[in-house]
């Protein structure tokens, strides 16, 4: 249980850390994408306004600008750098939207014919801003009151974006791995108080169970001695019944404590679940008849599983006993065993007067009973299904419960082959 608690702590912590890292990486790369997009739009504006002539740019400030992000980037320096390093071409249109000049001197692998075709397509699509392949374009009125289409090659900017994305992802992954190591190291210290409390509870149950067994044995032996001398009476019979009931409770509590501590180790062997289930049904045939229950069983032969014989027998006994106790008078019990390629599924279901008003998984809680008044009229004490879940887990099986409207409770055990 302590290891399970530690795993849950690590999973919860790493989920929060993963979310935070993804949020930071998303914010960084989104901001980077926005800055790149703004810079390209600014460059396109300047290309259209200056006609692609760097001489039309504002004068450069000879004083060094403050480096970003400690200050705003130097606008003239950045504009001039875009002109020098960027790849672009421009197309001017006359009054009839006919190309009058094409400048491809700064474009790579682009001739005048291709440039004219791209510009005409952009103009026919309404102008404005857009993208064509590796180019981002802007169509607007130029300095000579004509129409200018500026196309900017975005290959370098895209490469810059992907480099930042990959680098930030690599840094984020390294940080995630470092945080995982730290969380795993610190998780033991974080859950130590809870682990110590759980350990004390287990020790208390174990010690209390062993201490109770001795007085129970004495009480039971004295009750039997009284019956030898004075004969059986309703008082002596009540004493024996309650001591037997309390003895069964102590036995189950000790079994749960040993399972929690991992001390209850079984001896897995190949066993026939079909024969074991049929034998368990025979043992419960008399209680079923006494309550007027109808049994429908579908048990194919030769269904074999690997598990501890006594633990599987105990598991089947708990489930059938639970069905008999909580089935309505004259109701029915259905038992079916199914085999697939990778799983063996056992279903045991019974009708009941009314479905419990709690989620089905709540039935496996320790000391939970559908009888809220806890009158003990069913004879149970709310620990059987919890023992059944522990027994199933010890044999690599999974047990679950489900409500079938209007009045059926189904228990399903899935065994691995």
CSV table of C-alpha atoms in Angstrom, one decimal:
chain,number,residue,atom,x,y,z
A,1,UNK,CA,0.0,0.0,0.0
A,2,UNK,CA,2.9,2.4,0.8
A,3,UNK,CA,4.4,1.8,-2.7
A,4,UNK,CA,1.0,2.3,-4.3
A,5,UNK,CA,0.6,5.6,-2.3
A,6,UNK,CA,4.1,6.7,-3.4
A,7,UNK,CA,3.3,5.9,-7.1
A,8,UNK,CA,0.1,8.0,-6.8
A,9,UNK,CA,2.0,10.9,-5.3
A,10,UNK,CA,4.6,10.8,-8.0
A,11,UNK,CA,1.9,10.5,-10.7
A,12,UNK,CA,0.0,13.5,-9.3
A,13,UNK,CA,3.1,15.6,-8.9
A,14,UNK,CA,4.4,14.8,-12.4
A,15,UNK,CA,1.0,15.5,-13.8
A,16,UNK,CA,1.1,19.0,-12.4
A,17,UNK,CA,4.7,19.5,-13.4
A,18,UNK,CA,4.0,18.3,-17.0
A,19,UNK,CA,1.1,20.7,-17.3
A,20,UNK,CA,3.2,23.6,-16.1
A,21,UNK,CA,6.1,22.7,-18.5
A,22,UNK,CA,3.6,22.4,-21.4
A,23,UNK,CA,2.0,25.7,-20.5
A,24,UNK,CA,5.4,27.4,-20.4
A,25,UNK,CA,6.6,25.9,-23.6
A,26,UNK,CA,3.3,26.8,-25.3
A,27,UNK,CA,3.6,30.4,-24.0
A,28,UNK,CA,7.2,30.7,-25.2
A,29,UNK,CA,6.6,29.4,-28.7
A,30,UNK,CA,3.3,31.2,-29.1
A,31,UNK,CA,5.1,34.5,-28.2
A,32,UNK,CA,7.9,33.6,-30.5
A,33,UNK,CA,5.5,32.9,-33.4
A,34,UNK,CA,3.7,36.2,-32.8
A,35,UNK,CA,7.0,38.1,-32.8
A,36,UNK,CA,8.1,36.4,-36.0
A,37,UNK,CA,4.8,37.2,-37.6
A,38,UNK,CA,4.8,40.8,-36.5
A,39,UNK,CA,8.4,41.2,-37.8
A,40,UNK,CA,7.5,39.8,-41.2
A,41,UNK,CA,4.4,42.0,-41.4
A,42,UNK,CA,6.5,45.0,-40.5
A,43,UNK,CA,9.1,44.1,-43.2
A,44,UNK,CA,6.3,43.7,-45.8
A,45,UNK,CA,4.9,47.1,-44.9
A,46,UNK,CA,8.4,48.7,-45.3
A,47,UNK,CA,8.9,46.9,-48.7
A,48,UNK,CA,5.7,48.3,-50.0
A,49,UNK,CA,6.3,51.8,-48.6
A,50,UNK,CA,9.9,52.0,-49.8
A,51,UNK,CA,9.6,50.1,-53.0
A,52,UNK,CA,12.3,47.7,-51.9
A,53,UNK,CA,14.9,50.5,-51.7
A,54,UNK,CA,16.9,50.5,-48.4
A,55,UNK,CA,17.6,54.2,-48.9
A,56,UNK,CA,14.0,54.9,-48.1
A,57,UNK,CA,14.4,53.6,-44.6
A,58,UNK,CA,14.5,55.9,-41.6
A,59,UNK,CA,18.1,56.9,-40.7
A,60,UNK,CA,19.8,54.4,-38.5
A,61,UNK,CA,20.6,55.4,-34.9
A,62,UNK,CA,24.3,55.2,-34.4
A,63,UNK,CA,23.9,54.6,-30.7
A,64,UNK,CA,23.6,50.9,-29.7
A,65,UNK,CA,20.1,49.9,-28.9
A,66,UNK,CA,19.2,48.1,-25.7
A,67,UNK,CA,19.1,44.4,-26.2
A,68,UNK,CA,15.7,42.7,-26.2
A,69,UNK,CA,14.0,41.7,-23.8
A,70,UNK,CA,15.6,44.3,-21.4
A,71,UNK,CA,14.4,47.0,-23.8
A,72,UNK,CA,12.6,47.4,-27.1
A,73,UNK,CA,14.6,46.2,-30.1
A,74,UNK,CA,16.1,49.0,-32.2
A,75,UNK,CA,13.5,49.5,-34.9
A,76,UNK,CA,15.8,51.1,-37.6
A,77,UNK,CA,18.5,48.5,-37.1
A,78,UNK,CA,16.0,45.7,-37.3
A,79,UNK,CA,14.4,47.1,-40.4
A,80,UNK,CA,17.8,47.5,-42.1
A,81,UNK,CA,18.8,43.9,-41.1
A,82,UNK,CA,15.6,42.6,-42.6
A,83,UNK,CA,16.4,44.3,-45.9
A,84,UNK,CA,20.0,43.0,-46.0
A,85,UNK,CA,19.3,39.4,-44.9
A,86,UNK,CA,15.8,38.8,-46.2
A,87,UNK,CA,14.8,37.3,-49.5
A,88,UNK,CA,11.9,39.1,-51.3
A,89,UNK,CA,10.6,40.3,-54.6
A,90,UNK,CA,8.3,43.1,-55.7
A,91,UNK,CA,5.8,43.5,-58.5
A,92,UNK,CA,4.3,46.8,-59.5
A,93,UNK,CA,0.9,47.1,-61.2
A,94,UNK,CA,-0.3,49.8,-63.4
A,95,UNK,CA,-3.8,51.4,-63.7
A,96,UNK,CA,-5.2,48.3,-65.4
A,97,UNK,CA,-3.7,45.9,-62.8
A,98,UNK,CA,-1.1,45.0,-65.4
A,99,UNK,CA,2.4,44.3,-64.1
A,100,UNK,CA,4.7,47.2,-65.1
A,101,UNK,CA,7.8,46.1,-63.2
A,102,UNK,CA,9.2,43.1,-61.5
A,103,UNK,CA,12.2,43.1,-59.1
A,104,UNK,CA,13.5,39.6,-58.3
A,105,UNK,CA,17.1,40.6,-57.6
A,106,UNK,CA,16.7,39.6,-53.9
A,107,UNK,CA,14.7,36.4,-54.5
A,108,UNK,CA,16.2,33.0,-54.6
A,109,UNK,CA,15.2,30.5,-57.3
A,110,UNK,CA,12.5,32.9,-58.6
A,111,UNK,CA,12.3,34.3,-62.1
A,112,UNK,CA,10.2,37.2,-63.3
A,113,UNK,CA,7.5,35.0,-64.9
A,114,UNK,CA,6.9,33.1,-61.6
A,115,UNK,CA,6.9,36.3,-59.7
A,116,UNK,CA,4.4,37.9,-62.0
A,117,UNK,CA,2.1,34.8,-61.8
A,118,UNK,CA,2.2,34.8,-58.0
A,119,UNK,CA,1.5,38.5,-57.8
A,120,UNK,CA,-1.5,38.3,-60.2
A,121,UNK,CA,-3.0,35.5,-58.2
A,122,UNK,CA,-2.6,37.5,-55.0
A,123,UNK,CA,-4.2,40.5,-56.7
A,124,UNK,CA,-7.1,38.5,-58.1
A,125,UNK,CA,-7.8,37.1,-54.6
A,126,UNK,CA,-8.5,40.5,-53.3
A,127,UNK,CA,-5.0,41.6,-52.4
A,128,UNK,CA,-4.3,42.4,-48.7
A,129,UNK,CA,-2.2,39.9,-46.8
A,130,UNK,CA,-1.8,36.2,-47.4
A,131,UNK,CA,0.6,33.3,-48.0
A,132,UNK,CA,1.7,31.4,-51.1
A,133,UNK,CA,3.9,28.5,-50.5
A,134,UNK,CA,7.1,29.7,-48.8
A,135,UNK,CA,6.2,33.4,-49.3
A,136,UNK,CA,4.1,35.8,-47.3
A,137,UNK,CA,2.8,38.7,-49.3
A,138,UNK,CA,1.2,42.1,-48.9
A,139,UNK,CA,-0.6,44.0,-51.7
A,140,UNK,CA,-1.2,47.7,-51.1
A,141,UNK,CA,-0.7,51.1,-52.5
A,142,UNK,CA,2.9,52.1,-53.1
A,143,UNK,CA,4.8,55.4,-52.7
A,144,UNK,CA,4.0,56.3,-56.4
A,145,UNK,CA,0.3,55.8,-55.9
A,146,UNK,CA,0.5,52.5,-57.7
A,147,UNK,CA,-0.2,49.0,-56.5
A,148,UNK,CA,2.7,47.1,-55.1
A,149,UNK,CA,2.8,43.4,-54.3
A,150,UNK,CA,5.6,42.5,-51.9
A,151,UNK,CA,6.5,38.8,-51.4
A,152,UNK,CA,8.8,37.9,-48.5
A,153,UNK,CA,10.6,34.5,-48.3
A,154,UNK,CA,9.7,33.0,-44.9
A,155,UNK,CA,12.1,30.0,-45.1
A,156,UNK,CA,14.6,31.6,-42.6
A,157,UNK,CA,11.9,32.7,-40.2
A,158,UNK,CA,10.2,29.2,-40.3
A,159,UNK,CA,13.6,27.6,-39.6
A,160,UNK,CA,14.1,30.0,-36.7
A,161,UNK,CA,10.7,29.1,-35.3
A,162,UNK,CA,11.3,25.4,-35.5
A,163,UNK,CA,14.8,25.7,-34.0
A,164,UNK,CA,13.3,27.5,-31.0
A,165,UNK,CA,10.5,24.9,-30.8
A,166,UNK,CA,12.8,21.9,-30.9
A,167,UNK,CA,15.3,23.5,-28.5
A,168,UNK,CA,12.6,24.5,-26.0
A,169,UNK,CA,11.1,21.0,-26.2
A,170,UNK,CA,14.5,19.5,-25.5
A,171,UNK,CA,15.1,21.8,-22.6
A,172,UNK,CA,11.5,21.0,-21.3
A,173,UNK,CA,12.1,17.3,-21.6
A,174,UNK,CA,15.4,17.5,-19.7
A,175,UNK,CA,13.7,19.6,-17.0
A,176,UNK,CA,10.9,17.1,-16.8
A,177,UNK,CA,13.3,14.2,-16.3
A,178,UNK,CA,15.2,16.1,-13.6
A,179,UNK,CA,12.0,16.9,-11.8
A,180,UNK,CA,10.9,13.3,-12.1
A,181,UNK,CA,14.2,12.3,-10.3
A,182,UNK,CA,13.7,14.9,-7.6
A,183,UNK,CA,10.0,14.0,-7.1
A,184,UNK,CA,10.9,10.3,-6.8
A,185,UNK,CA,13.6,11.1,-4.3
A,186,UNK,CA,11.4,13.4,-2.2
A,187,UNK,CA,8.3,11.3,-2.4
A,188,UNK,CA,9.4,9.0,0.3
A,189,UNK,CA,9.9,11.9,2.7
A,190,UNK,CA,6.6,13.4,1.6
A,191,UNK,CA,4.5,10.3,2.4
A,192,UNK,CA,6.5,9.2,5.4
A,193,UNK,CA,3.9,10.5,8.0
A,194,UNK,CA,1.1,8.8,6.1
A,195,UNK,CA,3.1,5.6,5.6
A,196,UNK,CA,3.9,5.5,9.3
A,197,UNK,CA,0.3,6.0,10.2
A,198,UNK,CA,-0.8,3.2,7.9
A,199,UNK,CA,1.9,0.9,9.4
A,200,UNK,CA,0.7,1.7,12.9
A,201,UNK,CA,-2.9,0.9,11.9
A,202,UNK,CA,-1.8,-2.4,10.4
A,203,UNK,CA,0.2,-3.3,13.5
A,204,UNK,CA,-2.7,-2.4,15.7
A,205,UNK,CA,-5.1,-4.7,13.7
A,206,UNK,CA,-2.6,-7.5,13.8
A,207,UNK,CA,-1.9,-7.2,17.5
A,208,UNK,CA,-5.5,-6.6,18.5
A,209,UNK,CA,-6.6,-9.6,16.4
A,210,UNK,CA,-4.1,-11.9,18.1
A,211,UNK,CA,-5.0,-10.6,21.6
A,212,UNK,CA,-8.8,-11.1,20.9
A,213,UNK,CA,-8.4,-14.7,19.7
A,214,UNK,CA,-7.4,-15.9,23.2
A,215,UNK,CA,-10.4,-14.6,25.2
A,216,UNK,CA,-12.7,-15.7,22.4
A,217,UNK,CA,-11.4,-19.2,22.6
A,218,UNK,CA,-11.8,-19.1,26.4
A,219,UNK,CA,-15.4,-17.8,26.2
A,220,UNK,CA,-16.3,-20.4,23.6
A,221,UNK,CA,-14.8,-23.3,25.6
A,222,UNK,CA,-16.6,-22.1,28.8
A,223,UNK,CA,-19.9,-21.9,26.9
A,224,UNK,CA,-19.4,-25.5,25.8
A,225,UNK,CA,-18.5,-26.5,29.3
A,226,UNK,CA,-21.7,-24.9,30.7
A,227,UNK,CA,-23.7,-26.7,28.1
A,228,UNK,CA,-22.2,-30.0,29.2
A,229,UNK,CA,-23.2,-29.4,32.8
A,230,UNK,CA,-26.5,-27.5,32.5
A,231,UNK,CA,-27.6,-28.4,29.0
A,232,UNK,CA,-28.0,-26.1,26.0
A,233,UNK,CA,-30.0,-22.9,26.5
A,234,UNK,CA,-30.7,-19.9,24.3
A,235,UNK,CA,-28.1,-17.9,26.3
A,236,UNK,CA,-25.4,-20.4,25.7
A,237,UNK,CA,-26.4,-20.8,22.1
A,238,UNK,CA,-26.2,-17.0,21.6
A,239,UNK,CA,-22.8,-16.9,23.2
A,240,UNK,CA,-21.5,-19.6,20.9
A,241,UNK,CA,-23.0,-17.9,17.8
A,242,UNK,CA,-21.5,-14.5,18.6
A,243,UNK,CA,-18.1,-15.9,19.5
A,244,UNK,CA,-18.0,-17.7,16.2
A,245,UNK,CA,-19.1,-14.6,14.4
A,246,UNK,CA,-16.5,-12.5,16.1
A,247,UNK,CA,-13.9,-15.2,15.5
A,248,UNK,CA,-14.7,-15.0,11.7
A,249,UNK,CA,-14.3,-11.3,11.8
A,250,UNK,CA,-10.9,-11.4,13.5
A,251,UNK,CA,-9.8,-14.1,11.0
A,252,UNK,CA,-10.7,-11.9,8.1
A,253,UNK,CA,-9.2,-8.8,9.6
A,254,UNK,CA,-5.9,-10.6,10.1
A,255,UNK,CA,-6.1,-11.9,6.5
A,256,UNK,CA,-6.5,-8.3,5.3
A,257,UNK,CA,-3.7,-7.1,7.5
A,258,UNK,CA,-1.4,-9.8,6.1
A,259,UNK,CA,-2.4,-8.9,2.5
A,260,UNK,CA,-1.7,-5.2,3.1
A,261,UNK,CA,1.7,-6.1,4.4
A,262,UNK,CA,2.4,-8.4,1.5
A,263,UNK,CA,2.9,-11.3,3.9
A,264,UNK,CA,0.1,-13.5,2.6
A,265,UNK,CA,1.8,-15.3,-0.3
A,266,UNK,CA,0.0,-18.0,-2.2
A,267,UNK,CA,1.2,-21.0,-4.1
A,268,UNK,CA,0.0,-20.5,-7.7
A,269,UNK,CA,-0.8,-23.8,-9.4
A,270,UNK,CA,-2.8,-24.9,-12.4
A,271,UNK,CA,-6.3,-25.5,-11.3
A,272,UNK,CA,-9.7,-26.1,-12.9
A,273,UNK,CA,-11.9,-23.2,-12.2
A,274,UNK,CA,-14.9,-25.1,-13.7
A,275,UNK,CA,-14.7,-27.9,-11.1
A,276,UNK,CA,-13.9,-25.5,-8.2
A,277,UNK,CA,-17.0,-23.3,-9.1
A,278,UNK,CA,-19.2,-26.4,-9.5
A,279,UNK,CA,-18.1,-27.7,-6.1
A,280,UNK,CA,-18.8,-24.3,-4.5
A,281,UNK,CA,-22.3,-24.2,-5.9
A,282,UNK,CA,-23.0,-27.6,-4.4
A,283,UNK,CA,-21.9,-26.3,-1.0
A,284,UNK,CA,-24.4,-23.4,-1.2
A,285,UNK,CA,-27.2,-25.5,-2.7
A,286,UNK,CA,-28.9,-25.9,0.7
A,287,UNK,CA,-28.9,-22.2,1.7
A,288,UNK,CA,-30.3,-21.4,-1.7
A,289,UNK,CA,-33.1,-23.9,-1.3
A,290,UNK,CA,-33.9,-22.6,2.1
A,291,UNK,CA,-34.3,-19.1,0.7
A,292,UNK,CA,-36.2,-20.3,-2.4
A,293,UNK,CA,-33.6,-19.0,-4.8
A,294,UNK,CA,-33.5,-20.2,-8.4
A,295,UNK,CA,-30.0,-20.9,-9.7
A,296,UNK,CA,-29.0,-20.6,-13.4
A,297,UNK,CA,-25.4,-21.8,-14.1
A,298,UNK,CA,-23.4,-21.8,-17.3
A,299,UNK,CA,-20.1,-23.4,-16.6
A,300,UNK,CA,-18.1,-24.7,-19.5
A,301,UNK,CA,-15.7,-27.6,-18.7
A,302,UNK,CA,-12.0,-27.4,-18.6
A,303,UNK,CA,-11.6,-23.7,-17.8
A,304,UNK,CA,-8.1,-23.6,-16.2
A,305,UNK,CA,-6.4,-20.7,-14.4
A,306,UNK,CA,-3.3,-20.3,-12.4
A,307,UNK,CA,-3.7,-19.3,-8.8
A,308,UNK,CA,-3.7,-20.3,-5.1
A,309,UNK,CA,-6.3,-23.1,-4.6
A,310,UNK,CA,-7.4,-22.0,-1.1
A,311,UNK,CA,-7.5,-18.3,-2.0
A,312,UNK,CA,-9.6,-18.9,-5.1
A,313,UNK,CA,-11.9,-21.2,-3.1
A,314,UNK,CA,-12.3,-18.5,-0.5
A,315,UNK,CA,-13.0,-15.9,-3.2
A,316,UNK,CA,-15.8,-18.0,-4.7
A,317,UNK,CA,-17.2,-18.7,-1.3
A,318,UNK,CA,-17.4,-15.0,-0.4
A,319,UNK,CA,-19.1,-14.1,-3.6
A,320,UNK,CA,-21.7,-16.9,-3.4
A,321,UNK,CA,-22.3,-16.2,0.3
A,322,UNK,CA,-22.8,-12.5,-0.5
A,323,UNK,CA,-25.4,-13.4,-3.2
A,324,UNK,CA,-27.3,-15.7,-0.9
A,325,UNK,CA,-27.4,-13.3,2.0
A,326,UNK,CA,-28.6,-10.2,0.0
A,327,UNK,CA,-30.8,-11.9,-2.6
A,328,UNK,CA,-34.5,-11.3,-2.1
A,329,UNK,CA,-36.7,-14.2,-0.9
A,330,UNK,CA,-37.6,-16.4,-3.9
A,331,UNK,CA,-35.2,-14.5,-6.2
A,332,UNK,CA,-32.6,-15.8,-8.5
A,333,UNK,CA,-28.8,-16.2,-8.8
A,334,UNK,CA,-27.0,-16.5,-12.2
A,335,UNK,CA,-23.5,-17.8,-12.5
A,336,UNK,CA,-21.6,-17.8,-15.8
A,337,UNK,CA,-18.1,-18.6,-16.8
A,338,UNK,CA,-16.7,-17.3,-20.1
A,339,UNK,CA,-13.3,-17.9,-21.7
A,340,UNK,CA,-11.7,-15.6,-24.3
A,341,UNK,CA,-8.3,-15.5,-25.9
A,342,UNK,CA,-6.6,-13.6,-23.1
A,343,UNK,CA,-9.1,-13.5,-20.3
A,344,UNK,CA,-11.4,-15.7,-18.2
A,345,UNK,CA,-14.5,-13.9,-17.0
A,346,UNK,CA,-16.6,-15.1,-14.1
A,347,UNK,CA,-20.0,-13.4,-13.5
A,348,UNK,CA,-22.1,-13.9,-10.4
A,349,UNK,CA,-25.3,-11.9,-10.1
A,350,UNK,CA,-28.4,-11.9,-7.9
A,351,UNK,CA,-31.7,-10.2,-7.7
A,352,UNK,CA,-32.3,-8.0,-4.6
A,353,UNK,CA,-35.2,-6.1,-3.1
A,354,UNK,CA,-33.7,-2.7,-4.1
A,355,UNK,CA,-30.4,-1.6,-5.5
A,356,UNK,CA,-28.0,0.1,-3.1
A,357,UNK,CA,-28.0,3.9,-3.3
A,358,UNK,CA,-24.2,4.1,-3.6
A,359,UNK,CA,-21.8,3.6,-6.5
A,360,UNK,CA,-21.0,-0.1,-7.2
A,361,UNK,CA,-17.4,0.3,-6.2
A,362,UNK,CA,-18.4,1.4,-2.8
A,363,UNK,CA,-19.5,-2.2,-2.0
A,364,UNK,CA,-15.9,-3.2,-1.7
A,365,UNK,CA,-15.1,-0.7,1.1
A,366,UNK,CA,-14.3,-2.3,4.4
A,367,UNK,CA,-17.2,-2.5,6.8
A,368,UNK,CA,-19.6,-1.1,4.3
A,369,UNK,CA,-23.0,-2.7,4.5
A,370,UNK,CA,-26.1,-2.0,2.4
A,371,UNK,CA,-28.1,-2.4,5.7
A,372,UNK,CA,-27.6,1.1,6.9
A,373,UNK,CA,-29.1,0.3,10.3
A,374,UNK,CA,-26.5,-2.5,10.7
A,375,UNK,CA,-29.0,-4.9,12.2
A,376,UNK,CA,-27.0,-8.0,11.3
A,377,UNK,CA,-30.1,-9.6,10.0
A,378,UNK,CA,-28.1,-10.8,7.0
A,379,UNK,CA,-25.3,-12.2,9.2
A,380,UNK,CA,-22.5,-10.3,7.5
A,381,UNK,CA,-20.2,-7.6,8.9
A,382,UNK,CA,-19.2,-5.7,5.8
A,383,UNK,CA,-15.7,-7.0,5.2
A,384,UNK,CA,-16.3,-10.0,2.9
A,385,UNK,CA,-16.2,-8.1,-0.4
A,386,UNK,CA,-13.1,-6.2,0.7
A,387,UNK,CA,-11.4,-9.6,1.4
A,388,UNK,CA,-12.6,-10.8,-2.0
A,389,UNK,CA,-11.0,-7.9,-3.8
A,390,UNK,CA,-7.7,-8.5,-2.0
A,391,UNK,CA,-7.8,-12.2,-2.8
A,392,UNK,CA,-8.5,-11.4,-6.5
A,393,UNK,CA,-5.6,-8.9,-6.6
A,394,UNK,CA,-3.3,-11.5,-5.0
A,395,UNK,CA,-4.1,-13.9,-7.8
A,396,UNK,CA,-3.7,-11.3,-10.6
A,397,UNK,CA,-7.4,-10.9,-11.1
A,398,UNK,CA,-9.7,-7.9,-11.2
A,399,UNK,CA,-13.1,-7.8,-9.5
A,400,UNK,CA,-15.8,-5.2,-10.2
A,401,UNK,CA,-19.5,-4.6,-9.4
A,402,UNK,CA,-22.3,-3.3,-11.6
A,403,UNK,CA,-26.0,-2.6,-11.1
A,404,UNK,CA,-28.4,-4.0,-13.7
A,405,UNK,CA,-31.8,-2.4,-13.7
A,406,UNK,CA,-34.2,-2.9,-12.1
A,407,UNK,CA,-33.0,-5.1,-9.3
A,408,UNK,CA,-29.8,-7.1,-10.2
A,409,UNK,CA,-26.3,-6.7,-8.7
A,410,UNK,CA,-23.5,-8.3,-10.8
A,411,UNK,CA,-20.0,-9.1,-9.7
A,412,UNK,CA,-17.4,-9.8,-12.4
A,413,UNK,CA,-14.0,-11.4,-11.8
A,414,UNK,CA,-11.5,-11.2,-14.7
A,415,UNK,CA,-8.7,-13.7,-14.5
A,416,UNK,CA,-5.6,-13.7,-16.6
A,417,UNK,CA,-4.8,-17.0,-18.4
